[in-house]
Amino acid sequence: MSLFDIKDKVALITGGNGGIGLGMAEGLARAGAHVMIAGRNRAKSEAAAATLAKLGGKTGVVEVAVQDPSSCSAMVATTIAQFGRLDILVNNAGINIRKQPEQYSPAEWREVLGVNLDGAFFSSQAAYPALQAAGGGKIINIGSMMSLFGTSFSPAYSASKGGIVQMTRSLATAWAKNNIQVNAILPGWIDTDLTRNARTEVTGLHDRVLTRTPAARWGTPGDFAGIAVFLASPASNFVTGAAIPVDGGWSIQG
Ligand code: NDP
């Protein structure tokens, strides 16, 4: 078997209908996996699935609200019903509300934590029996540079993404016995719907990213195809509990 062989493996990607999620979905589809796209917006998910279908492999679409445990269970059940198994879960769905901490309402705090952190946990719990049944599998969680650093304008987001790293380590520790590897990717600044507003809402951000990133550019969704294939494939079978920056060097710039 090739180190990077994921042919006929089944991958489920929350938030896979755009941005970084779609970049990873395209990488996995090109490497031969069948990909289930899970998101809130069905039309957007169907458009993404149509793009993936051209790359080979089968595709499917499922609606999910990841903050709701029963919706996560239904998402996994739909995947098994359509593809017969599950090998790879990518917890990528995420949101941000940019405000100073003193301006946050309790509902806003819960909303961000609910999608970004609860969602990844509930989806992992829902997927666990299927990954066990497959004889092992891969969970890929999406953190952030804010898993490492604080910011004045994203307290809930930073808390959720810090939590993602510790949750990754905990699931990796617990489920190693089942041959399930759990890792996190920490993206730098990537040009997607999520950050398009940040460029206008956070003064000077665009230029600061260019100056601080050694690669001297914003990342693109396509930059996540390779790391997704690595973490989904046998090449990473002894890598677990890791948090890997994919940031053009942002986090190592002194
Ligand atoms: P996008 O806004 O393009 O993607 C976010 C995705 O999450 C969408 O597909 C959206 O689906 C989905 N989503 C949001 N809320 C829910 C929910 N309640 N239930 C299910 N799905 C939901 O942003 P990115 O591609 O940039 O973000 C992807 C991940 O990468 C996030 O976790 C984000 O925090 C992280 N990240 C992004 C960075 C960046 O610079 N862009 C940097 C660091 C981390 P739908 O459209 O159907 O609502």
XYZ file of C-alpha atoms and ligand atoms in Angstrom:
302
model
C 0.000 0.000 0.000
C 1.249 3.476 -0.861
C 2.001 5.755 2.089
C -0.542 8.300 0.895
C -3.150 5.835 -0.361
C -6.673 6.778 0.733
C -8.454 5.272 -2.265
C -12.040 4.303 -1.367
C -11.713 5.655 2.168
C -14.758 7.643 3.264
C -14.210 11.183 4.568
C -16.777 13.394 6.277
C -15.925 17.117 6.376
C -17.935 19.611 8.407
C -17.943 22.995 6.722
C -16.608 21.251 3.627
C -18.673 23.373 1.259
C -16.253 26.300 1.020
C -13.000 27.869 2.154
C -10.435 25.692 3.917
C -12.893 22.774 4.191
C -13.348 22.635 0.442
C -9.592 22.923 -0.080
C -9.128 19.822 2.092
C -12.062 18.057 0.418
C -10.472 18.590 -2.987
C -7.170 17.161 -1.762
C -8.861 14.067 -0.333
C -11.002 13.560 -3.455
C -7.961 13.858 -5.739
C -6.230 11.204 -3.605
C -9.150 8.820 -4.186
C -11.402 9.242 -1.143
C -15.180 9.476 -1.239
C -16.216 12.742 0.408
C -19.360 13.669 2.337
C -19.807 17.435 2.613
C -21.595 18.602 5.766
C -22.752 22.198 6.189
C -25.706 24.409 6.980
C -26.316 25.721 3.483
C -27.475 22.835 1.313
C -27.259 24.677 -2.020
C -23.646 25.680 -1.267
C -22.844 22.082 -0.264
C -24.371 20.737 -3.476
C -22.303 23.144 -5.561
C -19.156 22.000 -3.724
C -20.080 18.329 -4.216
C -20.532 18.946 -7.941
C -16.985 20.357 -8.095
C -15.619 17.364 -6.187
C -17.461 14.857 -8.372
C -15.263 15.947 -11.298
C -12.139 14.892 -9.358
C -13.161 11.229 -9.017
C -14.686 9.327 -6.122
C -18.235 9.563 -4.880
C -19.644 12.602 -3.121
C -22.612 13.308 -0.895
C -24.194 16.167 0.980
C -25.694 16.338 4.465
C -27.114 19.251 6.436
C -25.797 19.668 9.958
C -25.782 22.111 12.859
C -22.654 20.886 14.634
C -23.517 22.527 17.965
C -26.406 20.040 18.254
C -25.338 16.497 19.274
C -28.377 14.858 17.656
C -27.639 16.635 14.377
C -24.052 15.275 14.527
C -25.373 11.751 15.083
C -27.730 12.138 12.118
C -24.832 13.432 9.988
C -22.772 10.323 10.710
C -25.791 8.021 10.207
C -26.456 9.590 6.782
C -22.810 9.095 5.834
C -22.875 5.409 6.818
C -26.204 4.919 5.015
C -24.754 6.378 1.822
C -21.184 5.042 1.850
C -21.336 2.061 4.216
C -18.435 3.177 6.418
C -16.476 6.118 7.800
C -12.674 6.396 7.926
C -11.849 10.121 8.176
C -13.611 12.921 10.066
C -12.542 16.526 9.505
C -13.895 18.943 12.130
C -13.607 22.172 10.193
C -16.894 24.066 10.757
C -16.183 27.352 12.474
C -17.430 30.873 13.067
C -16.145 34.046 14.677
C -17.738 37.099 16.287
C -15.174 39.896 16.413
C -15.730 42.189 19.411
C -13.898 43.331 22.488
C -14.480 40.952 25.448
C -16.446 43.542 27.398
C -18.975 43.758 24.553
C -19.726 40.030 24.344
C -23.202 38.835 25.306
C -23.564 35.392 26.932
C -25.401 34.179 23.814
C -22.546 35.290 21.528
C -19.968 33.595 23.737
C -21.977 30.333 23.693
C -22.591 30.521 19.950
C -18.884 30.616 19.083
C -17.908 27.978 21.657
C -20.887 25.878 20.572
C -19.948 25.704 16.901
C -16.159 25.667 17.140
C -15.518 23.489 20.190
C -18.732 21.660 21.139
C -19.289 20.922 17.448
C -15.915 19.228 17.026
C -16.462 17.198 20.189
C -20.016 16.089 19.363
C -19.006 15.173 15.797
C -16.055 13.138 17.096
C -18.275 11.346 19.621
C -20.791 10.578 16.883
C -18.067 9.260 14.557
C -16.253 7.131 17.134
C -18.313 3.894 16.792
C -17.982 3.986 12.989
C -14.209 4.591 13.148
C -13.902 1.726 15.612
C -15.931 -0.501 13.308
C -13.611 0.399 10.411
C -10.637 -0.877 12.449
C -9.282 2.623 13.026
C -9.397 6.020 11.431
C -8.363 9.630 11.389
C -9.803 12.739 12.994
C -8.494 16.107 11.812
C -9.473 19.148 13.874
C -9.021 22.712 12.697
C -7.472 25.103 15.192
C -5.976 28.497 14.432
C -3.056 30.778 15.194
C -5.401 31.768 18.027
C -4.842 28.301 19.456
C -1.408 29.742 20.275
C -1.903 33.493 20.662
C -4.485 35.764 22.235
C -6.226 38.623 20.476
C -8.147 41.607 21.792
C -10.957 41.155 19.283
C -11.794 37.407 19.322
C -11.990 36.131 22.929
C -14.496 33.326 22.316
C -12.806 32.239 19.096
C -9.400 32.090 20.805
C -10.858 30.128 23.727
C -12.516 27.666 21.353
C -9.369 27.190 19.266
C -7.159 26.758 22.327
C -9.660 24.162 23.461
C -9.401 22.375 20.124
C -5.722 21.641 20.772
C -6.306 20.178 24.236
C -9.336 18.236 23.019
C -7.219 16.858 20.170
C -4.616 15.626 22.655
C -7.287 14.093 24.872
C -9.060 12.229 22.055
C -5.695 11.092 20.674
C -4.783 9.685 24.069
C -8.140 7.984 24.609
C -8.617 6.481 21.178
C -5.090 5.327 20.352
C -6.303 1.935 21.591
C -8.698 1.901 18.630
C -6.023 2.830 16.074
C -7.602 6.270 15.672
C -5.134 9.126 15.134
C -6.381 12.575 16.115
C -4.477 15.677 15.022
C -5.051 19.400 14.643
C -4.118 21.780 11.854
C -3.479 25.390 12.847
C -4.040 27.615 9.816
C -2.377 30.995 9.527
C -4.218 33.816 7.802
C -6.150 32.319 4.898
C -8.217 34.156 2.308
C -11.772 32.829 2.829
C -15.282 34.145 3.602
C -14.358 34.028 7.306
C -11.467 36.483 6.990
C -12.765 38.672 4.171
C -14.611 40.851 6.712
C -11.676 40.799 9.121
C -9.615 42.707 6.582
C -12.035 45.617 6.883
C -13.053 45.167 10.536
C -9.498 44.933 11.912
C -7.496 48.013 10.963
C -4.201 47.270 9.248
C -4.702 43.492 9.314
C -4.163 42.877 5.618
C -0.764 44.559 5.527
C 0.272 43.142 8.900
C -0.295 39.624 7.590
C 1.861 40.304 4.546
C 4.631 41.826 6.648
C 4.698 39.221 9.396
C 4.269 36.070 7.282
C 7.701 34.907 6.036
C 5.990 33.503 2.937
C 4.746 37.102 2.383
C 1.250 36.152 1.297
C -2.145 35.146 2.624
C -2.792 31.411 2.454
C -5.331 29.835 0.104
C -7.730 26.909 0.648
C -5.558 24.887 -1.739
C -2.688 25.126 0.788
C -4.620 22.614 2.966
C -4.936 19.795 0.431
C -1.522 18.287 1.204
C -1.731 18.333 4.998
C -5.233 16.835 4.801
C -4.008 13.925 2.687
C -1.011 13.393 4.994
C -3.142 13.349 8.163
C -5.801 11.144 6.521
C -3.378 8.572 5.125
C -1.116 5.772 6.453
C 1.803 8.227 6.131
C 0.714 9.714 9.476
C -0.023 6.477 11.348
C 2.474 7.327 14.149
C 1.470 10.996 14.310
C -1.206 11.657 16.891
C -2.147 14.492 19.216
C -0.088 16.931 17.146
C -1.029 20.523 16.354
C 0.581 21.431 13.059
C 0.774 25.060 11.878
C 0.082 25.615 8.181
C 0.812 29.302 8.212
C 3.594 30.279 5.821
C 5.762 30.733 8.924
C 3.514 33.244 10.765
C 3.946 31.481 14.116
C 7.758 31.233 13.970
C 8.453 34.824 13.011
C 10.259 36.535 15.882
P -15.671 29.711 5.934
O -16.554 30.748 6.545
O -15.428 29.739 4.475
O -16.165 28.259 6.335
C -16.823 27.977 7.525
C -17.608 26.706 7.312
O -18.236 26.325 8.540
C -18.712 26.870 6.278
O -18.618 25.785 5.402
C -19.985 26.806 7.102
O -21.038 26.160 6.417
C -19.555 25.944 8.263
N -20.363 26.177 9.456
C -20.456 27.314 10.193
N -21.291 27.143 11.218
C -21.743 25.868 11.148
C -22.621 25.092 11.935
N -23.237 25.606 13.011
N -22.840 23.803 11.588
C -22.232 23.298 10.493
N -21.396 23.968 9.708
C -21.152 25.256 10.022
O -14.303 29.871 6.726
P -12.875 29.148 6.658
O -12.793 28.212 5.539
O -11.886 30.223 6.793
O -12.896 28.349 8.062
C -12.800 26.951 8.170
C -12.134 26.625 9.489
O -10.809 27.138 9.486
C -12.833 27.238 10.703
O -12.812 26.327 11.764
C -11.966 28.435 11.010
O -12.057 28.816 12.355
C -10.604 27.894 10.656
N -9.588 28.904 10.435
C -9.657 29.788 9.404
C -8.650 30.727 9.235
C -8.635 31.699 8.116
O -7.736 32.535 8.071
N -9.574 31.648 7.185
C -7.518 30.801 10.151
C -7.552 29.826 11.201
C -8.549 28.927 11.331
P -22.238 26.973 5.698
O -21.591 27.882 4.709
O -23.082 25.916 5.107
O -22.908 27.749 6.797
